[in-house]
């Protein structure tokens, strides 16, 4: 407890565990598999910070993703999952820690500058231009590019064929799942190296969710690093190369998706399984 | 019964004037709606922006006339219009840099920006009156009529005359060109689309790498063009008077809100709705009804629903009715 000082809500019940939680791991010793010698492609290292001048939400939190792999952040409500992702994207100021992409320290960059560095972010809500057509949404995604975007657009349409049929329709008229596809497609238009998704399956049906996860795997296969926050922890960990369980803004567990799914404590406390 | 004369009288006194007035309001409302959609506040200084633009144009017109330049049958003011737009654009950009940018950085609430725009309105108002004075100024030259009422009567043998003024036709043609250009810009060009994107979802526009300061600057330039054009057309059609332009604020806002704030198509539709309502309610229908009704039923009074002094009450009433029953306007803009 002393690690948190007077911060946080101290509500232990959200973890449904009487056990004392594991202390946030030290920088050099993550739990689970030992980190391999080469530095990960994207890493938010020992991030501490909060919104504006408010209290810290993240406490020395470390999230990393290897090139072309899927990293997933899970955890109970209010654990700071989305905040951790926003911190990596530069939407809040870090008091401590650093964010690095491909060895470059980008801690001081604004979100827009990070887009130019090859990061793309899909917010959880309001992630499409509702009054604009699907095609215009994709064009706006590629706003920073000055080259021909037709090829990338064709790739997005290949990935999400339904969008090609609806390309002249306003994005606001689409169903929830289709909107998410537009949102992901918009982000892909910058030809990012890292795609960050904040709860891409929030509010869509289970069938659409499976479909979206399949698409995300496909995107990762093209070499794009994926970092996502997910509420549907079990399904997300199933497709994850790497999983992070956050509790109160700090790393509680980390490991490969399989390891976390197999971990007795993680299952009991976060996945609701036996 | 004399329907032909009735139609001519109706066109001469209601349809044609309302069409011209509607086009002027539509251009004004487009400016208001663009600022609301992109900068997210109601710009109370819009009427005075129109006055400022018209003032520059009038001064340029006098300059051109002084040099002996004229535009033949068309008013010289049309040649001076680009100078007016340029001057107004520079003035608005300066206002934005010195005043609005500060509040934007603070992320001030829209209501604060509205009050700020009122301050800007008073300053602009003062500048215009100081420079060009408070009197009525007519600056239309060139041919006055395309069709003269007497010629029309002689030509057709009808009792009623139909006058089509040059300024009316110029208003309609210029407005049509301006609107077509605006829609082409917003729907077809990269910059125009980025403006719509910024208006739709500011945060997502930032994530896509759209530069907000550039969007804001371009918005002011377009607003300067629209406001100056609207002001000059109104001034050519009627006359220029600083106070009248300030008063135009009400019908212009009513047009923008009736059409749906933030919706360009709505602004145009709203402009014509307000213009036609205003003209039709303040028109004395005696003549038209006299031609249409059987002799026994011919009205004795003027059949004027409201005196022209009350024309602003019409915009106000429509505004209130729309806000009560359809707050998002005819074309589903943002609610106020």
XYZ file of C-alpha atoms in Angstrom:
610
model
C 0.000 0.000 0.000
C 2.738 2.411 0.810
C 3.764 2.339 -2.834
C 0.600 4.217 -3.675
C 0.923 6.804 -0.927
C -2.395 8.527 -0.450
C -3.376 8.159 -4.077
C -5.863 5.810 -5.668
C -9.173 4.762 -4.250
C -7.702 1.913 -2.178
C -10.645 -0.220 -3.176
C -9.303 -3.745 -2.908
C -12.688 -5.262 -3.658
C -12.347 -4.556 -7.353
C -9.724 -7.262 -7.553
C -11.941 -9.763 -5.710
C -8.884 -11.075 -3.972
C -7.856 -11.220 -0.358
C -4.292 -11.808 -1.382
C -1.960 -8.925 -1.240
C -1.372 -7.783 -4.766
C 1.987 -8.184 -6.314
C 3.969 -5.041 -6.037
C 4.553 -3.220 -9.302
C 7.508 -4.951 -10.865
C 10.814 -3.233 -10.876
C 11.910 -1.898 -14.232
C 14.392 -4.649 -14.953
C 12.463 -7.633 -13.682
C 9.103 -8.105 -15.328
C 7.176 -11.198 -14.355
C 6.476 -13.890 -16.896
C 8.956 -14.442 -19.627
C 12.187 -12.563 -19.297
C 12.402 -9.732 -21.798
C 14.693 -10.637 -24.618
C 17.895 -8.829 -25.111
C 16.865 -6.580 -27.982
C 14.649 -3.707 -26.892
C 10.964 -3.977 -27.897
C 9.744 -1.919 -30.871
C 7.400 0.197 -28.790
C 7.773 0.700 -25.080
C 6.235 2.952 -22.462
C 8.710 2.564 -19.665
C 7.967 3.138 -15.972
C 5.285 5.674 -16.863
C 3.949 7.795 -14.007
C 1.403 10.526 -14.600
C -2.223 11.679 -14.661
C -4.518 14.125 -16.410
C -3.729 17.818 -16.092
C -2.600 18.706 -12.611
C -4.682 15.885 -11.088
C -3.440 12.923 -9.088
C -1.295 10.291 -10.745
C -3.253 7.505 -12.379
C -0.308 5.531 -13.669
C 2.306 4.376 -11.219
C 5.531 3.268 -12.820
C 3.620 1.337 -15.435
C 5.504 -0.408 -18.225
C 3.898 -1.532 -21.495
C 5.828 -2.869 -24.444
C 5.073 -4.396 -27.819
C 7.337 -6.264 -30.219
C 7.283 -5.500 -33.925
C 4.451 -7.278 -35.714
C 2.990 -8.653 -32.509
C -0.215 -8.034 -30.616
C 0.042 -6.686 -27.084
C -3.090 -6.454 -24.996
C -3.766 -4.466 -21.845
C -6.488 -5.890 -19.607
C -7.569 -5.209 -16.065
C -10.524 -4.216 -13.931
C -12.532 -1.045 -14.479
C -10.604 2.083 -13.573
C -7.271 0.293 -13.637
C -5.852 2.907 -15.979
C -5.793 0.737 -19.105
C -6.935 3.455 -21.479
C -4.834 5.983 -19.590
C -1.726 3.865 -20.130
C -2.459 3.747 -23.840
C -3.125 7.491 -24.003
C 0.134 8.080 -22.166
C 1.982 6.092 -24.825
C 0.272 8.206 -27.479
C 1.175 11.438 -25.700
C -2.314 12.499 -24.708
C -1.220 13.087 -21.134
C 1.994 14.371 -19.717
C 4.253 11.899 -17.955
C 5.870 12.973 -14.718
C 8.317 10.090 -14.907
C 9.219 7.464 -17.424
C 9.740 7.468 -21.152
C 8.105 6.328 -24.364
C 10.315 4.925 -27.079
C 9.541 3.721 -30.559
C 12.211 1.779 -32.406
C 14.781 3.130 -29.949
C 13.731 6.777 -30.508
C 12.714 8.629 -27.363
C 9.388 10.323 -28.219
C 8.353 11.268 -24.668
C 8.275 14.985 -25.512
C 6.293 14.728 -28.759
C 2.663 15.772 -29.218
C 0.147 13.166 -30.436
C 0.193 14.731 -33.925
C 3.961 14.411 -34.100
C 3.670 10.795 -33.001
C 1.306 10.178 -35.918
C 4.094 11.391 -38.165
C 6.429 8.958 -36.355
C 4.252 6.055 -37.441
C 1.767 5.680 -34.614
C -1.979 5.513 -35.177
C -4.626 5.653 -32.501
C -8.249 4.553 -32.634
C -10.184 6.138 -29.764
C -12.896 4.135 -28.046
C -15.768 6.468 -28.915
C -16.348 9.165 -31.505
C -13.740 7.573 -33.674
C -15.265 8.368 -37.069
C -16.311 11.582 -38.821
C -20.045 10.860 -38.687
C -21.136 13.458 -41.247
C -18.589 12.395 -43.831
C -18.689 9.438 -46.167
C -16.651 6.306 -45.510
C -14.293 7.212 -48.319
C -13.823 10.748 -46.982
C -13.075 9.285 -43.547
C -10.289 7.228 -45.090
C -9.011 10.254 -47.032
C -8.863 12.271 -43.814
C -6.905 9.446 -42.195
C -4.292 9.936 -44.887
C -4.296 13.735 -44.513
C -0.587 13.923 -43.716
C 0.383 11.889 -46.758
C 1.216 13.659 -49.984
C 1.688 10.537 -52.098
C -0.954 8.447 -53.843
C -3.266 6.887 -51.274
C -5.261 4.679 -53.673
C -3.189 1.598 -52.897
C -3.639 1.889 -49.155
C -7.332 2.525 -49.627
C -7.629 -0.626 -51.718
C -5.864 -2.555 -48.950
C -8.345 -1.237 -46.393
C -11.237 -2.223 -48.660
C -9.700 -5.692 -49.044
C -9.479 -5.995 -45.289
C -13.020 -4.707 -44.726
C -14.989 -5.502 -47.912
C -18.217 -4.104 -46.468
C -16.678 -0.626 -46.437
C -16.192 -0.722 -50.178
C -19.923 -1.249 -50.678
C -20.723 1.603 -48.313
C -17.984 3.995 -49.343
C -20.384 6.755 -50.394
C -22.519 6.432 -47.267
C -22.079 8.727 -44.255
C -20.121 6.947 -41.516
C -22.730 8.043 -38.971
C -25.340 5.884 -40.694
C -23.371 2.652 -40.244
C -23.801 -0.009 -37.560
C -21.478 -0.134 -34.552
C -19.291 -2.875 -35.995
C -19.021 -1.167 -39.373
C -18.105 2.093 -37.666
C -15.286 0.352 -35.845
C -14.080 -0.922 -39.203
C -14.130 2.629 -40.554
C -12.234 3.787 -37.465
C -9.556 1.113 -37.852
C -9.419 1.761 -41.605
C -8.948 5.493 -41.012
C -6.037 4.765 -38.680
C -4.448 2.373 -41.181
C -4.475 5.041 -43.902
C -1.365 6.673 -42.432
C 0.470 3.382 -43.044
C 1.408 3.231 -39.374
C 4.052 1.008 -37.802
C 2.059 0.845 -34.592
C -1.724 0.626 -34.366
C -3.236 1.409 -30.994
C -6.829 0.394 -30.353
C -8.836 1.505 -27.348
C -11.488 -1.162 -26.725
C -12.212 -1.862 -30.386
C -14.993 -4.299 -29.517
C -16.891 -2.100 -27.052
C -20.578 -2.286 -27.796
C -20.501 -4.712 -30.707
C -22.101 -8.154 -30.831
C -20.018 -11.307 -30.080
C -20.042 -12.346 -33.750
C -18.802 -8.943 -34.879
C -16.241 -9.066 -32.079
C -14.746 -12.350 -33.371
C -14.702 -10.885 -36.855
C -12.889 -7.777 -35.650
C -10.313 -9.845 -33.765
C -9.685 -11.879 -36.935
C -9.086 -8.662 -38.838
C -6.721 -7.429 -36.123
C -4.691 -10.644 -36.400
C -4.573 -10.093 -40.172
C -3.294 -6.556 -39.668
C -0.579 -7.792 -37.301
C 0.508 -10.344 -39.910
C 1.319 -7.494 -42.293
C 4.013 -6.434 -39.803
C 2.100 -3.708 -37.968
C 2.607 -3.713 -34.212
C -0.689 -3.708 -32.357
C -1.367 -2.452 -28.877
C -4.899 -2.672 -27.614
C -6.933 -2.197 -24.507
C -9.712 -4.742 -24.115
C -12.679 -5.260 -21.873
C -13.246 -8.762 -23.258
C -10.099 -10.010 -21.551
C -10.342 -13.714 -22.334
C -10.883 -13.386 -26.087
C -8.259 -10.665 -26.311
C -5.625 -12.687 -24.457
C -6.322 -15.623 -26.768
C -4.999 -13.642 -29.735
C -2.314 -11.750 -27.803
C 1.394 -12.412 -28.079
C 1.844 -10.406 -24.936
C -0.601 -9.475 -22.213
C -0.492 -6.921 -19.426
C -2.795 -6.943 -16.430
C -3.007 -3.514 -14.841
C -4.369 -2.842 -11.386
C -4.621 0.701 -10.077
C -2.320 2.059 -12.705
C 0.501 -0.380 -12.081
C 1.579 -3.638 -13.717
C 0.130 -6.570 -11.767
C 0.937 -9.395 -14.168
C 2.470 -9.740 -17.552
C 3.275 -12.614 -19.821
C 2.280 -14.171 -23.095
C -1.438 -14.446 -23.676
C -1.335 -18.174 -22.998
C 0.613 -17.745 -19.786
C -1.857 -15.251 -18.438
C -4.816 -17.405 -19.441
C -3.150 -20.324 -17.675
C -2.264 -18.323 -14.586
C -4.494 -19.437 -11.728
C -4.550 -16.058 -10.010
C -5.217 -14.059 -13.171
C -8.056 -16.386 -14.096
C -9.633 -16.210 -10.692
C -9.354 -12.473 -10.258
C -9.768 -11.033 -13.732
C -11.274 -13.560 -16.063
C -14.041 -14.740 -13.772
C -13.144 -18.353 -14.571
C -12.171 -21.274 -12.437
C -60.556 38.047 -62.118
C -57.289 38.834 -63.784
C -54.710 36.201 -62.882
C -52.066 37.465 -65.307
C -51.917 40.892 -63.717
C -51.997 39.260 -60.282
C -48.964 37.144 -61.108
C -47.068 40.131 -62.481
C -47.884 42.239 -59.432
C -46.902 39.382 -57.125
C -43.600 38.892 -58.956
C -42.830 42.583 -58.992
C -43.540 43.307 -55.341
C -42.997 39.971 -53.567
C -41.213 37.218 -55.456
C -38.344 39.143 -57.055
C -37.503 41.354 -54.044
C -37.728 38.363 -51.697
C -35.499 36.293 -53.958
C -32.804 38.971 -53.914
C -33.133 39.586 -50.172
C -33.090 35.810 -49.555
C -29.861 35.435 -51.500
C -28.269 38.226 -49.455
C -29.412 36.645 -46.186
C -28.232 33.221 -47.358
C -24.716 34.525 -48.005
C -24.691 36.170 -44.581
C -26.046 33.049 -42.887
C -23.422 30.885 -44.605
C -20.728 32.917 -42.879
C -22.439 32.600 -39.507
C -22.944 28.873 -39.939
C -19.323 28.285 -40.980
C -18.028 30.085 -37.904
C -20.443 28.177 -35.716
C -19.501 24.832 -37.235
C -15.750 25.319 -37.193
C -14.964 27.845 -34.464
C -17.969 26.807 -32.369
C -19.445 30.146 -31.410
C -22.122 32.508 -32.663
C -20.321 35.448 -34.183
C -22.241 38.583 -33.203
C -19.779 40.689 -35.138
C -20.992 39.248 -38.443
C -23.291 42.150 -39.351
C -20.494 44.580 -38.735
C -18.062 42.385 -40.655
C -20.427 42.834 -43.599
C -20.424 46.580 -42.964
C -16.624 46.636 -42.771
C -16.263 44.714 -46.027
C -18.793 46.948 -47.749
C -16.999 50.030 -46.451
C -13.674 48.904 -47.947
C -15.454 48.080 -51.192
C -17.134 51.511 -51.300
C -13.818 53.248 -50.663
C -12.222 51.175 -53.437
C -15.172 51.958 -55.710
C -14.650 55.680 -55.156
C -10.968 55.186 -55.826
C -11.692 53.369 -59.095
C -14.258 55.971 -60.113
C -11.733 58.683 -59.293
C -9.303 57.030 -61.703
C -12.047 56.949 -64.291
C -12.444 53.171 -64.228
C -15.950 51.827 -64.752
C -17.533 48.445 -65.412
C -19.865 49.572 -68.212
C -23.464 48.676 -67.478
C -22.469 46.832 -64.307
C -21.747 48.610 -61.021
C -18.118 49.544 -60.440
C -18.439 48.024 -56.972
C -18.141 44.565 -58.510
C -14.624 45.479 -59.648
C -13.861 46.764 -56.163
C -15.243 43.653 -54.473
C -11.932 41.691 -54.518
C -10.235 44.588 -52.704
C -13.035 44.576 -50.136
C -12.639 40.839 -49.595
C -8.880 41.133 -49.273
C -9.092 43.982 -46.762
C -11.745 42.218 -44.703
C -9.817 38.938 -44.731
C -6.710 40.690 -43.418
C -8.772 42.486 -40.783
C -10.456 39.254 -39.633
C -7.162 37.374 -39.505
C -5.705 40.190 -37.428
C -8.734 40.044 -35.101
C -8.304 36.301 -34.786
C -4.594 36.528 -34.009
C -4.988 39.287 -31.445
C -8.284 38.294 -29.804
C -9.898 34.958 -30.617
C -6.637 32.961 -30.611
C -6.129 33.863 -26.959
C -9.516 32.447 -25.952
C -9.087 29.408 -28.165
C -5.860 28.576 -26.379
C -7.703 28.815 -23.052
C -10.359 26.490 -24.478
C -12.918 29.122 -23.439
C -16.594 28.120 -23.369
C -18.627 29.126 -26.452
C -20.654 31.614 -24.418
C -17.463 33.503 -23.551
C -16.546 33.653 -27.221
C -20.012 35.030 -27.988
C -19.429 37.874 -25.552
C -15.944 38.402 -26.982
C -17.487 38.637 -30.453
C -19.862 41.295 -29.107
C -16.842 43.302 -28.045
C -15.379 42.861 -31.517
C -18.754 43.925 -32.917
C -18.670 47.252 -31.024
C -15.122 47.949 -32.120
C -15.867 47.169 -35.777
C -19.045 49.204 -35.563
C -17.027 52.147 -34.259
C -14.355 51.822 -36.918
C -16.899 51.727 -39.745
C -18.844 54.754 -38.470
C -15.634 56.654 -37.833
C -14.224 56.009 -41.293
C -17.256 56.275 -43.560
C -19.863 57.962 -41.390
C -23.381 57.048 -40.300
C -25.314 58.286 -43.320
C -27.025 56.412 -46.084
C -24.593 55.870 -48.945
C -25.698 54.774 -52.391
C -22.853 53.421 -54.478
C -24.630 51.613 -57.295
C -23.794 52.926 -60.724
C -24.206 51.532 -64.237
C -27.542 50.573 -65.767
C -30.352 50.641 -63.177
C -32.921 48.417 -64.844
C -32.811 45.356 -67.045
C -36.562 45.565 -67.588
C -38.269 48.852 -66.869
C -41.849 48.824 -65.491
C -43.124 51.166 -68.214
C -41.409 49.228 -71.028
C -42.904 46.024 -69.650
C -46.386 47.572 -69.682
C -45.946 48.855 -73.205
C -44.568 45.522 -74.334
C -47.250 43.286 -72.838
C -50.214 45.624 -72.673
C -50.845 44.551 -69.094
C -51.972 46.986 -66.430
C -49.191 45.963 -64.029
C -45.553 46.719 -64.638
C -42.688 44.364 -63.908
C -39.350 45.919 -63.102
C -36.214 43.806 -62.969
C -33.340 45.744 -61.526
C -29.754 45.096 -62.515
C -28.756 44.714 -58.878
C -31.356 41.977 -58.343
C -29.958 39.894 -61.164
C -26.384 40.588 -60.068
C -27.299 39.506 -56.540
C -28.778 36.212 -57.705
C -25.964 35.415 -60.128
C -23.188 36.345 -57.686
C -24.825 34.424 -54.853
C -25.221 31.345 -57.039
C -21.549 31.512 -58.045
C -20.416 32.040 -54.445
C -22.502 29.130 -53.158
C -21.351 26.816 -55.957
C -17.717 27.702 -55.236
C -18.193 27.157 -51.510
C -19.790 23.741 -51.953
C -17.189 22.695 -54.456
C -14.493 23.761 -52.002
C -16.040 21.992 -49.001
C -16.886 18.743 -50.783
C -14.177 18.329 -53.371
C -10.922 19.813 -52.124
C -8.586 18.350 -49.532
C -8.571 21.549 -47.492
C -12.361 21.820 -47.638
C -12.768 18.250 -46.477
C -10.329 18.851 -43.645
C -12.517 21.797 -42.577
C -15.582 19.555 -42.510
C -13.615 16.935 -40.596
C -12.513 19.530 -38.045
C -16.093 20.721 -37.686
C -17.354 17.147 -37.273
C -14.847 15.859 -34.718
C -12.063 18.139 -33.561
C -10.089 15.509 -31.644
C -10.148 12.981 -34.431
C -9.097 15.717 -36.877
C -6.074 16.380 -34.656
C -5.291 12.645 -34.586
C -5.390 12.650 -38.379
C -2.774 15.398 -38.472
C -5.096 18.246 -39.553
C -3.611 21.565 -38.462
C -6.308 23.460 -36.533
C -4.709 26.900 -36.936
C -4.718 26.500 -40.698
C -8.359 25.420 -40.694
C -9.275 28.437 -38.560
C -7.379 30.872 -40.797
C -9.003 29.516 -43.958
C -12.405 29.728 -42.293
C -11.890 33.432 -41.571
C -10.829 34.087 -45.154
C -13.926 32.352 -46.521
C -16.109 34.172 -44.008
C -14.577 37.480 -45.113
C -15.396 36.674 -48.738
C -18.972 35.647 -47.941
C -19.667 38.559 -45.590
C -18.207 41.177 -47.926
C -20.097 39.778 -50.909
C -23.338 39.685 -48.930
C -22.796 43.228 -47.674
C -21.938 44.660 -51.073
C -24.920 42.962 -52.743
C -27.247 44.263 -50.042
C -25.760 47.739 -50.358
C -26.099 47.737 -54.161
C -29.673 46.516 -53.926
C -30.699 49.009 -51.229
C -28.069 51.319 -49.786
C -25.239 51.221 -47.292
C -25.842 52.392 -43.741
C -23.793 51.123 -40.792
C -26.820 50.812 -38.509
C -28.860 48.807 -41.048
C -26.048 46.300 -41.345
C -25.894 45.917 -37.599
C -29.643 45.248 -37.641
C -29.211 42.589 -40.335
C -27.688 40.401 -37.630
C -31.127 39.245 -36.496
C -32.527 37.971 -39.824
C -29.127 36.435 -40.612
C -28.997 34.524 -37.341
C -32.625 33.549 -37.767
C -31.756 32.164 -41.231
C -28.799 30.179 -39.940
C -30.772 28.733 -37.024
C -33.918 28.004 -39.041
C -31.801 26.094 -41.562
C -29.812 24.333 -38.849
C -26.625 25.830 -37.425
C -23.532 24.324 -38.981
C -25.362 23.183 -42.111
C -24.453 25.187 -45.261
C -27.518 23.966 -47.187
C -29.640 24.893 -44.189
C -28.237 28.428 -44.194
C -29.317 28.912 -47.798
C -32.780 27.449 -47.251
C -33.128 29.460 -44.034
C -32.187 32.668 -45.838
C -35.006 32.237 -48.342
C -37.524 31.126 -45.692
C -36.859 34.257 -43.638
C -36.791 36.576 -46.669
C -40.050 35.281 -48.134
C -41.812 35.332 -44.763
C -40.652 38.870 -44.079
C -41.688 40.223 -47.466
C -44.988 38.343 -47.639
C -46.127 39.272 -44.155
C -45.277 42.948 -44.568
C -46.691 43.216 -48.101
C -50.030 44.919 -48.682
C -51.972 42.275 -50.583
C -54.820 44.575 -51.693
C -53.638 44.797 -55.291
C -53.002 41.096 -55.845
C -56.237 40.091 -54.117
C -58.055 42.734 -56.122
C -57.028 40.973 -59.327
C -57.760 37.491 -57.989
C -61.000 37.855 -56.015
C -64.446 38.229 -57.630
C -65.470 41.885 -57.718
C -67.881 41.609 -54.820
C -65.185 40.253 -52.532
C -62.501 42.829 -53.314
C -60.847 43.898 -50.054
C -61.317 47.427 -48.815
C -58.272 47.581 -46.541
C -54.614 47.146 -47.482
C -54.602 43.495 -46.329
C -51.179 44.009 -44.822
C -50.590 41.616 -41.943
C -47.902 43.777 -40.401
C -46.392 47.169 -41.061
C -42.906 47.048 -42.603
C -41.576 48.643 -39.415
C -42.199 45.323 -37.746
C -40.292 43.196 -40.253
C -37.779 42.141 -37.610
C -40.632 40.731 -35.544
C -41.160 38.222 -38.355
C -37.607 36.842 -38.115
C -37.952 36.776 -34.357
C -41.254 34.894 -34.441
C -39.934 32.313 -36.914
C -36.798 31.914 -34.836
C -38.823 31.201 -31.709
C -41.181 28.797 -33.454
C -38.240 26.841 -34.878
C -36.413 26.763 -31.547
C -39.554 25.496 -29.821
C -40.518 22.780 -32.269
C -37.358 21.854 -34.148
C -34.297 23.165 -32.312
C -31.882 21.558 -34.776
C -33.420 23.469 -37.675
C -34.781 22.290 -41.013
C -31.585 20.486 -41.999
C -30.604 18.985 -38.664
C -27.717 21.187 -37.668
C -26.499 21.480 -34.111
C -29.019 22.658 -31.543
C -28.145 25.918 -29.861
